[in-house]
Amino acid sequence: MEVRQLRYFLAVAREENITRAAERLHMAQPSLSKQIMDLERDLGKQLLIRGKRKIVLTEDGILLRKRAEEIVELVEKTEREIRSDSTEIVGEIQIGGGMSETVLRVASEFRQIYPGVRFYFYSGDAVDVSERLDHGTLDFAVMLRPIDNVKYDFLALPDSSEWGILMKKDDPLARQSAVTREEIRRLPLVAHRRAGLQNEIAHWAGTDPEHLQIVATYNVLHGSPVALVEQGMGYFVTTRNLLDPVLDPNVHFLPLEPELSTKTALVWKKHAVFSKAEEKFYEKIKAYERASENE
């Protein structure tokens, strides 16, 4: 299996059509078909279901697409780093996970010093981000603490945010100043599917996750959770920093009482070899962390 074959396979998967993929790759359609069939023969698996109008990936094809994207991305990143001038600070720094005010501020300042560096921010759930960090397609990730210090090195970030509940504006609870442990145990909750976060809320509430009334879960929520709340799905458990600064007039956010805050860290794989740009970024965010500690 060659990188060239993976690029061909990805083109077919994205176009869902051999002819269009061949046009995009500037090659003959029969030649591309042969490359895909050779790849299937080498792997001993059918990757595509060839329909009259559209190509559909098999389960093995879906898995290969995910891995192929990671492999090709890593190869291209490595090629860029090797070809760059060893004395010039250029390249791309890839950061996954939730965005942190500290990381964004340092990245903005970094770009002013090194305009040849670009940042790529990747959004995904914790499992996806961890996989990409492990495979090397992400350089850093912003994760909730505590961090697995067997697999990763990390810098604690000064950012923190309070947990609370998003509810309808006219909900009787909205008249209160906070949500208590006893109340949250009785509420139908919409929570993140990550077990660690559910455990944190349950521990705060003095119970087990299975005793919370979690009626719906999500992994990555694109856009606002307001619709979930408005349609009566449940009370949305979240941190305040993940919501818009100015809330929709139809909803209301209440913090937990006693307060429960979350803290984050900038994480990277143990024994990672940094590029020049990544090393400089690490140094800058380390200096920012030290300055925050001294304030």
PDB file of N, CA and C in Angstrom, residues 144 163 184 189-219 237 260:
ATOM      1  N   LEU A 144      -9.411  18.877  28.962  1.00  0.00           N
ATOM      2  CA  LEU A 144      -9.804  19.126  30.344  1.00  0.00           C
ATOM      3  C   LEU A 144      -8.881  18.356  31.283  1.00  0.00           C
ATOM      4  N   TRP A 163     -19.301  25.377  35.662  1.00  0.00           N
ATOM      5  CA  TRP A 163     -20.354  24.516  35.155  1.00  0.00           C
ATOM      6  C   TRP A 163     -21.720  25.080  35.554  1.00  0.00           C
ATOM      7  N   ILE A 184     -30.225  18.924  40.726  1.00  0.00           N
ATOM      8  CA  ILE A 184     -29.690  18.355  39.483  1.00  0.00           C
ATOM      9  C   ILE A 184     -29.935  16.850  39.411  1.00  0.00           C
ATOM     10  N   LEU A 189     -31.417  15.549  32.064  1.00  0.00           N
ATOM     11  CA  LEU A 189     -30.222  16.253  31.618  1.00  0.00           C
ATOM     12  C   LEU A 189     -29.812  15.864  30.205  1.00  0.00           C
ATOM     13  N   VAL A 190     -29.289  16.841  29.475  1.00  0.00           N
ATOM     14  CA  VAL A 190     -28.589  16.599  28.210  1.00  0.00           C
ATOM     15  C   VAL A 190     -27.119  16.847  28.518  1.00  0.00           C
ATOM     16  N   ALA A 191     -26.290  15.801  28.405  1.00  0.00           N
ATOM     17  CA  ALA A 191     -24.903  15.889  28.846  1.00  0.00           C
ATOM     18  C   ALA A 191     -23.957  15.377  27.773  1.00  0.00           C
ATOM     19  N   HIS A 192     -22.704  15.768  27.888  1.00  0.00           N
ATOM     20  CA  HIS A 192     -21.666  15.246  27.000  1.00  0.00           C
ATOM     21  C   HIS A 192     -21.529  13.750  27.242  1.00  0.00           C
ATOM     22  N   ARG A 193     -21.285  12.982  26.183  1.00  0.00           N
ATOM     23  CA  ARG A 193     -21.220  11.532  26.320  1.00  0.00           C
ATOM     24  C   ARG A 193     -19.936  11.062  26.994  1.00  0.00           C
ATOM     25  N   ARG A 194     -18.925  11.945  27.091  1.00  0.00           N
ATOM     26  CA  ARG A 194     -17.650  11.551  27.689  1.00  0.00           C
ATOM     27  C   ARG A 194     -17.853  11.137  29.140  1.00  0.00           C
ATOM     28  N   ALA A 195     -17.443   9.907  29.452  1.00  0.00           N
ATOM     29  CA  ALA A 195     -17.680   9.345  30.789  1.00  0.00           C
ATOM     30  C   ALA A 195     -17.014  10.175  31.875  1.00  0.00           C
ATOM     31  N   GLY A 196     -15.818  10.696  31.592  1.00  0.00           N
ATOM     32  CA  GLY A 196     -15.113  11.485  32.599  1.00  0.00           C
ATOM     33  C   GLY A 196     -15.888  12.715  33.025  1.00  0.00           C
ATOM     34  N   LEU A 197     -16.548  13.374  32.077  1.00  0.00           N
ATOM     35  CA  LEU A 197     -17.327  14.572  32.401  1.00  0.00           C
ATOM     36  C   LEU A 197     -18.593  14.199  33.171  1.00  0.00           C
ATOM     37  N   GLN A 198     -19.238  13.114  32.766  1.00  0.00           N
ATOM     38  CA  GLN A 198     -20.422  12.668  33.514  1.00  0.00           C
ATOM     39  C   GLN A 198     -20.048  12.282  34.941  1.00  0.00           C
ATOM     40  N   ASN A 199     -18.878  11.641  35.100  1.00  0.00           N
ATOM     41  CA  ASN A 199     -18.408  11.278  36.442  1.00  0.00           C
ATOM     42  C   ASN A 199     -18.152  12.523  37.292  1.00  0.00           C
ATOM     43  N   GLU A 200     -17.609  13.570  36.657  1.00  0.00           N
ATOM     44  CA  GLU A 200     -17.317  14.792  37.394  1.00  0.00           C
ATOM     45  C   GLU A 200     -18.594  15.437  37.914  1.00  0.00           C
ATOM     46  N   ILE A 201     -19.613  15.498  37.066  1.00  0.00           N
ATOM     47  CA  ILE A 201     -20.898  16.070  37.490  1.00  0.00           C
ATOM     48  C   ILE A 201     -21.532  15.199  38.575  1.00  0.00           C
ATOM     49  N   ALA A 202     -21.493  13.885  38.368  1.00  0.00           N
ATOM     50  CA  ALA A 202     -22.100  12.977  39.346  1.00  0.00           C
ATOM     51  C   ALA A 202     -21.375  13.074  40.690  1.00  0.00           C
ATOM     52  N   HIS A 203     -20.056  13.146  40.656  1.00  0.00           N
ATOM     53  CA  HIS A 203     -19.289  13.253  41.906  1.00  0.00           C
ATOM     54  C   HIS A 203     -19.660  14.546  42.639  1.00  0.00           C
ATOM     55  N   TRP A 204     -19.778  15.631  41.888  1.00  0.00           N
ATOM     56  CA  TRP A 204     -20.194  16.904  42.497  1.00  0.00           C
ATOM     57  C   TRP A 204     -21.583  16.771  43.136  1.00  0.00           C
ATOM     58  N   ALA A 205     -22.473  16.037  42.436  1.00  0.00           N
ATOM     59  CA  ALA A 205     -23.854  15.892  42.920  1.00  0.00           C
ATOM     60  C   ALA A 205     -23.978  14.861  44.034  1.00  0.00           C
ATOM     61  N   GLY A 206     -22.867  14.174  44.370  1.00  0.00           N
ATOM     62  CA  GLY A 206     -22.908  13.192  45.442  1.00  0.00           C
ATOM     63  C   GLY A 206     -23.628  11.923  45.068  1.00  0.00           C
ATOM     64  N   THR A 207     -23.491  11.508  43.773  1.00  0.00           N
ATOM     65  CA  THR A 207     -24.171  10.296  43.333  1.00  0.00           C
ATOM     66  C   THR A 207     -23.329   9.617  42.259  1.00  0.00           C
ATOM     67  N   ASP A 208     -23.858   8.588  41.623  1.00  0.00           N
ATOM     68  CA  ASP A 208     -23.202   7.887  40.526  1.00  0.00           C
ATOM     69  C   ASP A 208     -23.823   8.337  39.208  1.00  0.00           C
ATOM     70  N   PRO A 209     -23.055   8.272  38.088  1.00  0.00           N
ATOM     71  CA  PRO A 209     -23.595   8.706  36.791  1.00  0.00           C
ATOM     72  C   PRO A 209     -24.903   8.010  36.421  1.00  0.00           C
ATOM     73  N   GLU A 210     -25.016   6.718  36.761  1.00  0.00           N
ATOM     74  CA  GLU A 210     -26.245   5.998  36.394  1.00  0.00           C
ATOM     75  C   GLU A 210     -27.461   6.468  37.177  1.00  0.00           C
ATOM     76  N   HIS A 211     -27.231   7.219  38.246  1.00  0.00           N
ATOM     77  CA  HIS A 211     -28.354   7.752  39.028  1.00  0.00           C
ATOM     78  C   HIS A 211     -28.756   9.166  38.586  1.00  0.00           C
ATOM     79  N   LEU A 212     -27.967   9.757  37.674  1.00  0.00           N
ATOM     80  CA  LEU A 212     -28.395  11.007  37.060  1.00  0.00           C
ATOM     81  C   LEU A 212     -29.405  10.696  35.960  1.00  0.00           C
ATOM     82  N   GLN A 213     -30.345  11.590  35.735  1.00  0.00           N
ATOM     83  CA  GLN A 213     -31.353  11.362  34.695  1.00  0.00           C
ATOM     84  C   GLN A 213     -30.861  11.947  33.364  1.00  0.00           C
ATOM     85  N   ILE A 214     -29.891  11.267  32.769  1.00  0.00           N
ATOM     86  CA  ILE A 214     -29.338  11.723  31.485  1.00  0.00           C
ATOM     87  C   ILE A 214     -30.214  11.174  30.371  1.00  0.00           C
ATOM     88  N   VAL A 215     -30.978  12.068  29.732  1.00  0.00           N
ATOM     89  CA  VAL A 215     -31.956  11.637  28.721  1.00  0.00           C
ATOM     90  C   VAL A 215     -31.392  11.733  27.310  1.00  0.00           C
ATOM     91  N   ALA A 216     -30.292  12.467  27.136  1.00  0.00           N
ATOM     92  CA  ALA A 216     -29.676  12.598  25.812  1.00  0.00           C
ATOM     93  C   ALA A 216     -28.205  12.958  25.995  1.00  0.00           C
ATOM     94  N   THR A 217     -27.374  12.509  25.039  1.00  0.00           N
ATOM     95  CA  THR A 217     -25.950  12.840  25.069  1.00  0.00           C
ATOM     96  C   THR A 217     -25.513  13.321  23.689  1.00  0.00           C
ATOM     97  N   TYR A 218     -24.328  13.909  23.631  1.00  0.00           N
ATOM     98  CA  TYR A 218     -23.742  14.372  22.366  1.00  0.00           C
ATOM     99  C   TYR A 218     -22.229  14.241  22.487  1.00  0.00           C
ATOM    100  N   ASN A 219     -21.531  14.248  21.335  1.00  0.00           N
ATOM    101  CA  ASN A 219     -20.062  14.227  21.398  1.00  0.00           C
ATOM    102  C   ASN A 219     -19.495  15.580  21.016  1.00  0.00           C
ATOM    103  N   VAL A 237     -26.364  20.533  30.279  1.00  0.00           N
ATOM    104  CA  VAL A 237     -25.233  20.685  31.204  1.00  0.00           C
ATOM    105  C   VAL A 237     -24.018  21.155  30.417  1.00  0.00           C
ATOM    106  N   LEU A 260     -18.708  24.591  40.689  1.00  0.00           N
ATOM    107  CA  LEU A 260     -17.865  23.560  40.086  1.00  0.00           C
ATOM    108  C   LEU A 260     -17.208  24.177  38.854  1.00  0.00           C
TER     109      LEU A 260
END
